[in-house]
């Protein structure tokens, strides 16, 4: 990707979304694509779109966007943007780690029902006599 001014064929104004990785698609260096699921809600109309971005080129794209932001609003606006980005990264890392720990604990139990009820209920018991 190169830094250039382009005219899109359509404007999609995102009002929310989520991010993740898509291992199905890989950059030339083997890293997964970034996956953005963006939502738009305007005038009673709701849309969504998935945007897959090669993680190997994402820093150039985000860096260019940051440069445009600073050119339009000043260096302080760029610094605030970077600080917000890093704070979101830290919060997200904590959430991802907690989710992973919970999934690992659930898989270590014989079944999720047993895990969630501290062993009081199980769905993993065999249905045949003697199991």
JSON list of N, CA, C and O in Angstrom, two decimals, residues 7-43:
[
{"chain": "A", "resi": 7, "resn": "UNK", "atom": "N", "xyz": [-10.26, 8.41, -4.22]},
{"chain": "A", "resi": 7, "resn": "UNK", "atom": "CA", "xyz": [-11.69, 8.66, -4.10]},
{"chain": "A", "resi": 7, "resn": "UNK", "atom": "C", "xyz": [-12.40, 7.31, -4.02]},
{"chain": "A", "resi": 7, "resn": "UNK", "atom": "O", "xyz": [-12.31, 6.51, -4.94]},
{"chain": "A", "resi": 8, "resn": "UNK", "atom": "N", "xyz": [-13.07, 7.04, -2.92]},
{"chain": "A", "resi": 8, "resn": "UNK", "atom": "CA", "xyz": [-13.75, 5.75, -2.79]},
{"chain": "A", "resi": 8, "resn": "UNK", "atom": "C", "xyz": [-14.99, 5.69, -3.67]},
{"chain": "A", "resi": 8, "resn": "UNK", "atom": "O", "xyz": [-15.58, 6.72, -4.03]},
{"chain": "A", "resi": 9, "resn": "UNK", "atom": "N", "xyz": [-15.39, 4.48, -4.00]},
{"chain": "A", "resi": 9, "resn": "UNK", "atom": "CA", "xyz": [-16.60, 4.31, -4.80]},
{"chain": "A", "resi": 9, "resn": "UNK", "atom": "C", "xyz": [-17.85, 4.47, -3.94]},
{"chain": "A", "resi": 9, "resn": "UNK", "atom": "O", "xyz": [-18.93, 4.72, -4.45]},
{"chain": "A", "resi": 10, "resn": "UNK", "atom": "N", "xyz": [-17.66, 4.37, -2.61]},
{"chain": "A", "resi": 10, "resn": "UNK", "atom": "CA", "xyz": [-18.80, 4.45, -1.69]},
{"chain": "A", "resi": 10, "resn": "UNK", "atom": "C", "xyz": [-18.26, 4.81, -0.31]},
{"chain": "A", "resi": 10, "resn": "UNK", "atom": "O", "xyz": [-17.20, 4.34, 0.09]},
{"chain": "A", "resi": 11, "resn": "UNK", "atom": "N", "xyz": [-19.00, 5.61, 0.43]},
{"chain": "A", "resi": 11, "resn": "UNK", "atom": "CA", "xyz": [-18.62, 5.98, 1.79]},
{"chain": "A", "resi": 11, "resn": "UNK", "atom": "C", "xyz": [-19.36, 5.07, 2.77]},
{"chain": "A", "resi": 11, "resn": "UNK", "atom": "O", "xyz": [-20.58, 4.87, 2.65]},
{"chain": "A", "resi": 12, "resn": "UNK", "atom": "N", "xyz": [-18.64, 4.51, 3.72]},
{"chain": "A", "resi": 12, "resn": "UNK", "atom": "CA", "xyz": [-19.22, 3.71, 4.80]},
{"chain": "A", "resi": 12, "resn": "UNK", "atom": "C", "xyz": [-18.82, 4.40, 6.10]},
{"chain": "A", "resi": 12, "resn": "UNK", "atom": "O", "xyz": [-17.66, 4.37, 6.48]},
{"chain": "A", "resi": 13, "resn": "UNK", "atom": "N", "xyz": [-19.76, 5.05, 6.77]},
{"chain": "A", "resi": 13, "resn": "UNK", "atom": "CA", "xyz": [-19.47, 5.75, 8.03]},
{"chain": "A", "resi": 13, "resn": "UNK", "atom": "C", "xyz": [-19.72, 4.78, 9.18]},
{"chain": "A", "resi": 13, "resn": "UNK", "atom": "O", "xyz": [-20.86, 4.48, 9.52]},
{"chain": "A", "resi": 14, "resn": "UNK", "atom": "N", "xyz": [-18.65, 4.28, 9.77]},
{"chain": "A", "resi": 14, "resn": "UNK", "atom": "CA", "xyz": [-18.75, 3.32, 10.86]},
{"chain": "A", "resi": 14, "resn": "UNK", "atom": "C", "xyz": [-19.19, 4.02, 12.14]},
{"chain": "A", "resi": 14, "resn": "UNK", "atom": "O", "xyz": [-18.69, 5.09, 12.47]},
{"chain": "A", "resi": 15, "resn": "UNK", "atom": "N", "xyz": [-20.12, 3.40, 12.86]},
{"chain": "A", "resi": 15, "resn": "UNK", "atom": "CA", "xyz": [-20.54, 3.90, 14.17]},
{"chain": "A", "resi": 15, "resn": "UNK", "atom": "C", "xyz": [-20.15, 2.94, 15.28]},
{"chain": "A", "resi": 15, "resn": "UNK", "atom": "O", "xyz": [-20.38, 3.22, 16.45]},
{"chain": "A", "resi": 16, "resn": "UNK", "atom": "N", "xyz": [-19.55, 1.82, 14.93]},
{"chain": "A", "resi": 16, "resn": "UNK", "atom": "CA", "xyz": [-19.09, 0.84, 15.91]},
{"chain": "A", "resi": 16, "resn": "UNK", "atom": "C", "xyz": [-18.40, -0.30, 15.20]},
{"chain": "A", "resi": 16, "resn": "UNK", "atom": "O", "xyz": [-18.31, -0.32, 13.97]},
{"chain": "A", "resi": 17, "resn": "UNK", "atom": "N", "xyz": [-17.91, -1.23, 15.97]},
{"chain": "A", "resi": 17, "resn": "UNK", "atom": "CA", "xyz": [-17.27, -2.38, 15.33]},
{"chain": "A", "resi": 17, "resn": "UNK", "atom": "C", "xyz": [-16.43, -3.18, 16.29]},
{"chain": "A", "resi": 17, "resn": "UNK", "atom": "O", "xyz": [-16.40, -2.93, 17.50]},
{"chain": "A", "resi": 18, "resn": "UNK", "atom": "N", "xyz": [-15.74, -4.13, 15.74]},
{"chain": "A", "resi": 18, "resn": "UNK", "atom": "CA", "xyz": [-14.86, -4.99, 16.50]},
{"chain": "A", "resi": 18, "resn": "UNK", "atom": "C", "xyz": [-13.65, -5.35, 15.66]},
{"chain": "A", "resi": 18, "resn": "UNK", "atom": "O", "xyz": [-13.62, -5.12, 14.45]},
{"chain": "A", "resi": 19, "resn": "UNK", "atom": "N", "xyz": [-12.64, -5.89, 16.32]},
{"chain": "A", "resi": 19, "resn": "UNK", "atom": "CA", "xyz": [-11.40, -6.24, 15.64]},
{"chain": "A", "resi": 19, "resn": "UNK", "atom": "C", "xyz": [-10.98, -7.65, 16.03]},
{"chain": "A", "resi": 19, "resn": "UNK", "atom": "O", "xyz": [-11.34, -8.14, 17.09]},
{"chain": "A", "resi": 20, "resn": "UNK", "atom": "N", "xyz": [-10.21, -8.27, 15.17]},
{"chain": "A", "resi": 20, "resn": "UNK", "atom": "CA", "xyz": [-9.69, -9.60, 15.44]},
{"chain": "A", "resi": 20, "resn": "UNK", "atom": "C", "xyz": [-8.64, -9.96, 14.40]},
{"chain": "A", "resi": 20, "resn": "UNK", "atom": "O", "xyz": [-8.11, -9.09, 13.72]},
{"chain": "A", "resi": 21, "resn": "UNK", "atom": "N", "xyz": [-8.35, -11.24, 14.32]},
{"chain": "A", "resi": 21, "resn": "UNK", "atom": "CA", "xyz": [-7.41, -11.75, 13.33]},
{"chain": "A", "resi": 21, "resn": "UNK", "atom": "C", "xyz": [-8.12, -12.74, 12.43]},
{"chain": "A", "resi": 21, "resn": "UNK", "atom": "O", "xyz": [-9.04, -13.43, 12.86]},
{"chain": "A", "resi": 22, "resn": "UNK", "atom": "N", "xyz": [-7.68, -12.86, 11.21]},
{"chain": "A", "resi": 22, "resn": "UNK", "atom": "CA", "xyz": [-8.20, -13.84, 10.28]},
{"chain": "A", "resi": 22, "resn": "UNK", "atom": "C", "xyz": [-7.02, -14.65, 9.77]},
{"chain": "A", "resi": 22, "resn": "UNK", "atom": "O", "xyz": [-6.26, -14.19, 8.92]},
{"chain": "A", "resi": 23, "resn": "UNK", "atom": "N", "xyz": [-6.86, -15.84, 10.31]},
{"chain": "A", "resi": 23, "resn": "UNK", "atom": "CA", "xyz": [-5.72, -16.70, 9.95]},
{"chain": "A", "resi": 23, "resn": "UNK", "atom": "C", "xyz": [-5.90, -17.37, 8.60]},
{"chain": "A", "resi": 23, "resn": "UNK", "atom": "O", "xyz": [-4.95, -17.94, 8.07]},
{"chain": "A", "resi": 24, "resn": "UNK", "atom": "N", "xyz": [-7.09, -17.27, 8.03]},
{"chain": "A", "resi": 24, "resn": "UNK", "atom": "CA", "xyz": [-7.32, -17.87, 6.71]},
{"chain": "A", "resi": 24, "resn": "UNK", "atom": "C", "xyz": [-6.52, -17.14, 5.64]},
{"chain": "A", "resi": 24, "resn": "UNK", "atom": "O", "xyz": [-6.08, -17.73, 4.66]},
{"chain": "A", "resi": 25, "resn": "UNK", "atom": "N", "xyz": [-6.34, -15.85, 5.82]},
{"chain": "A", "resi": 25, "resn": "UNK", "atom": "CA", "xyz": [-5.57, -15.03, 4.89]},
{"chain": "A", "resi": 25, "resn": "UNK", "atom": "C", "xyz": [-4.26, -14.65, 5.56]},
{"chain": "A", "resi": 25, "resn": "UNK", "atom": "O", "xyz": [-4.24, -14.29, 6.73]},
{"chain": "A", "resi": 26, "resn": "UNK", "atom": "N", "xyz": [-3.16, -14.73, 4.82]},
{"chain": "A", "resi": 26, "resn": "UNK", "atom": "CA", "xyz": [-1.83, -14.47, 5.37]},
{"chain": "A", "resi": 26, "resn": "UNK", "atom": "C", "xyz": [-1.08, -13.47, 4.52]},
{"chain": "A", "resi": 26, "resn": "UNK", "atom": "O", "xyz": [-1.18, -13.48, 3.29]},
{"chain": "A", "resi": 27, "resn": "UNK", "atom": "N", "xyz": [-0.28, -12.64, 5.19]},
{"chain": "A", "resi": 27, "resn": "UNK", "atom": "CA", "xyz": [0.63, -11.72, 4.49]},
{"chain": "A", "resi": 27, "resn": "UNK", "atom": "C", "xyz": [1.77, -12.54, 3.90]},
{"chain": "A", "resi": 27, "resn": "UNK", "atom": "O", "xyz": [1.95, -13.71, 4.24]},
{"chain": "A", "resi": 28, "resn": "UNK", "atom": "N", "xyz": [2.56, -11.90, 3.08]},
{"chain": "A", "resi": 28, "resn": "UNK", "atom": "CA", "xyz": [3.70, -12.60, 2.49]},
{"chain": "A", "resi": 28, "resn": "UNK", "atom": "C", "xyz": [4.70, -13.04, 3.54]},
{"chain": "A", "resi": 28, "resn": "UNK", "atom": "O", "xyz": [5.44, -14.00, 3.34]},
{"chain": "A", "resi": 29, "resn": "UNK", "atom": "N", "xyz": [4.72, -12.37, 4.72]},
{"chain": "A", "resi": 29, "resn": "UNK", "atom": "CA", "xyz": [5.62, -12.77, 5.80]},
{"chain": "A", "resi": 29, "resn": "UNK", "atom": "C", "xyz": [4.99, -13.84, 6.71]},
{"chain": "A", "resi": 29, "resn": "UNK", "atom": "O", "xyz": [5.58, -14.25, 7.69]},
{"chain": "A", "resi": 30, "resn": "UNK", "atom": "N", "xyz": [3.76, -14.28, 6.37]},
{"chain": "A", "resi": 30, "resn": "UNK", "atom": "CA", "xyz": [3.10, -15.34, 7.13]},
{"chain": "A", "resi": 30, "resn": "UNK", "atom": "C", "xyz": [2.20, -14.85, 8.24]},
{"chain": "A", "resi": 30, "resn": "UNK", "atom": "O", "xyz": [1.49, -15.64, 8.86]},
{"chain": "A", "resi": 31, "resn": "UNK", "atom": "N", "xyz": [2.19, -13.55, 8.53]},
{"chain": "A", "resi": 31, "resn": "UNK", "atom": "CA", "xyz": [1.34, -13.04, 9.61]},
{"chain": "A", "resi": 31, "resn": "UNK", "atom": "C", "xyz": [-0.12, -12.97, 9.15]},
{"chain": "A", "resi": 31, "resn": "UNK", "atom": "O", "xyz": [-0.41, -12.76, 7.97]},
{"chain": "A", "resi": 32, "resn": "UNK", "atom": "N", "xyz": [-1.06, -13.16, 10.09]},
{"chain": "A", "resi": 32, "resn": "UNK", "atom": "CA", "xyz": [-2.48, -13.15, 9.72]},
{"chain": "A", "resi": 32, "resn": "UNK", "atom": "C", "xyz": [-2.97, -11.75, 9.39]},
{"chain": "A", "resi": 32, "resn": "UNK", "atom": "O", "xyz": [-2.36, -10.76, 9.78]},
{"chain": "A", "resi": 33, "resn": "UNK", "atom": "N", "xyz": [-4.06, -11.70, 8.66]},
{"chain": "A", "resi": 33, "resn": "UNK", "atom": "CA", "xyz": [-4.70, -10.42, 8.36]},
{"chain": "A", "resi": 33, "resn": "UNK", "atom": "C", "xyz": [-5.42, -9.91, 9.61]},
{"chain": "A", "resi": 33, "resn": "UNK", "atom": "O", "xyz": [-5.90, -10.70, 10.44]},
{"chain": "A", "resi": 34, "resn": "UNK", "atom": "N", "xyz": [-5.51, -8.61, 9.74]},
{"chain": "A", "resi": 34, "resn": "UNK", "atom": "CA", "xyz": [-6.36, -8.01, 10.75]},
{"chain": "A", "resi": 34, "resn": "UNK", "atom": "C", "xyz": [-7.78, -8.03, 10.20]},
{"chain": "A", "resi": 34, "resn": "UNK", "atom": "O", "xyz": [-8.00, -7.85, 9.00]},
{"chain": "A", "resi": 35, "resn": "UNK", "atom": "N", "xyz": [-8.73, -8.26, 11.07]},
{"chain": "A", "resi": 35, "resn": "UNK", "atom": "CA", "xyz": [-10.13, -8.32, 10.66]},
{"chain": "A", "resi": 35, "resn": "UNK", "atom": "C", "xyz": [-10.91, -7.25, 11.41]},
{"chain": "A", "resi": 35, "resn": "UNK", "atom": "O", "xyz": [-10.86, -7.20, 12.65]},
{"chain": "A", "resi": 36, "resn": "UNK", "atom": "N", "xyz": [-11.58, -6.39, 10.68]},
{"chain": "A", "resi": 36, "resn": "UNK", "atom": "CA", "xyz": [-12.41, -5.36, 11.28]},
{"chain": "A", "resi": 36, "resn": "UNK", "atom": "C", "xyz": [-13.85, -5.60, 10.85]},
{"chain": "A", "resi": 36, "resn": "UNK", "atom": "O", "xyz": [-14.14, -5.66, 9.66]},
{"chain": "A", "resi": 37, "resn": "UNK", "atom": "N", "xyz": [-14.73, -5.76, 11.83]},
{"chain": "A", "resi": 37, "resn": "UNK", "atom": "CA", "xyz": [-16.16, -5.91, 11.54]},
{"chain": "A", "resi": 37, "resn": "UNK", "atom": "C", "xyz": [-16.80, -4.58, 11.93]},
{"chain": "A", "resi": 37, "resn": "UNK", "atom": "O", "xyz": [-16.92, -4.27, 13.11]},
{"chain": "A", "resi": 38, "resn": "UNK", "atom": "N", "xyz": [-17.15, -3.80, 10.93]},
{"chain": "A", "resi": 38, "resn": "UNK", "atom": "CA", "xyz": [-17.65, -2.45, 11.16]},
{"chain": "A", "resi": 38, "resn": "UNK", "atom": "C", "xyz": [-19.15, -2.39, 10.99]},
{"chain": "A", "resi": 38, "resn": "UNK", "atom": "O", "xyz": [-19.72, -3.03, 10.10]},
{"chain": "A", "resi": 39, "resn": "UNK", "atom": "N", "xyz": [-19.79, -1.60, 11.85]},
{"chain": "A", "resi": 39, "resn": "UNK", "atom": "CA", "xyz": [-21.23, -1.40, 11.82]},
{"chain": "A", "resi": 39, "resn": "UNK", "atom": "C", "xyz": [-21.52, 0.06, 11.52]},
{"chain": "A", "resi": 39, "resn": "UNK", "atom": "O", "xyz": [-20.77, 0.95, 11.91]},
{"chain": "A", "resi": 40, "resn": "UNK", "atom": "N", "xyz": [-22.63, 0.31, 10.85]},
{"chain": "A", "resi": 40, "resn": "UNK", "atom": "CA", "xyz": [-23.06, 1.67, 10.54]},
{"chain": "A", "resi": 40, "resn": "UNK", "atom": "C", "xyz": [-24.55, 1.77, 10.79]},
{"chain": "A", "resi": 40, "resn": "UNK", "atom": "O", "xyz": [-25.32, 0.94, 10.30]},
{"chain": "A", "resi": 41, "resn": "UNK", "atom": "N", "xyz": [-24.94, 2.76, 11.57]},
{"chain": "A", "resi": 41, "resn": "UNK", "atom": "CA", "xyz": [-26.35, 2.98, 11.82]},
{"chain": "A", "resi": 41, "resn": "UNK", "atom": "C", "xyz": [-26.64, 4.46, 11.63]},
{"chain": "A", "resi": 41, "resn": "UNK", "atom": "O", "xyz": [-26.18, 5.30, 12.41]},
{"chain": "A", "resi": 42, "resn": "UNK", "atom": "N", "xyz": [-27.35, 4.77, 10.57]},
{"chain": "A", "resi": 42, "resn": "UNK", "atom": "CA", "xyz": [-27.70, 6.15, 10.24]},
{"chain": "A", "resi": 42, "resn": "UNK", "atom": "C", "xyz": [-29.11, 6.20, 9.68]},
{"chain": "A", "resi": 42, "resn": "UNK", "atom": "O", "xyz": [-29.48, 5.37, 8.84]},
{"chain": "A", "resi": 43, "resn": "UNK", "atom": "N", "xyz": [-29.88, 7.14, 10.15]},
{"chain": "A", "resi": 43, "resn": "UNK", "atom": "CA", "xyz": [-31.23, 7.37, 9.63]},
{"chain": "A", "resi": 43, "resn": "UNK", "atom": "C", "xyz": [-32.07, 6.10, 9.60]},
{"chain": "A", "resi": 43, "resn": "UNK", "atom": "O", "xyz": [-32.80, 5.84, 8.64]}
]
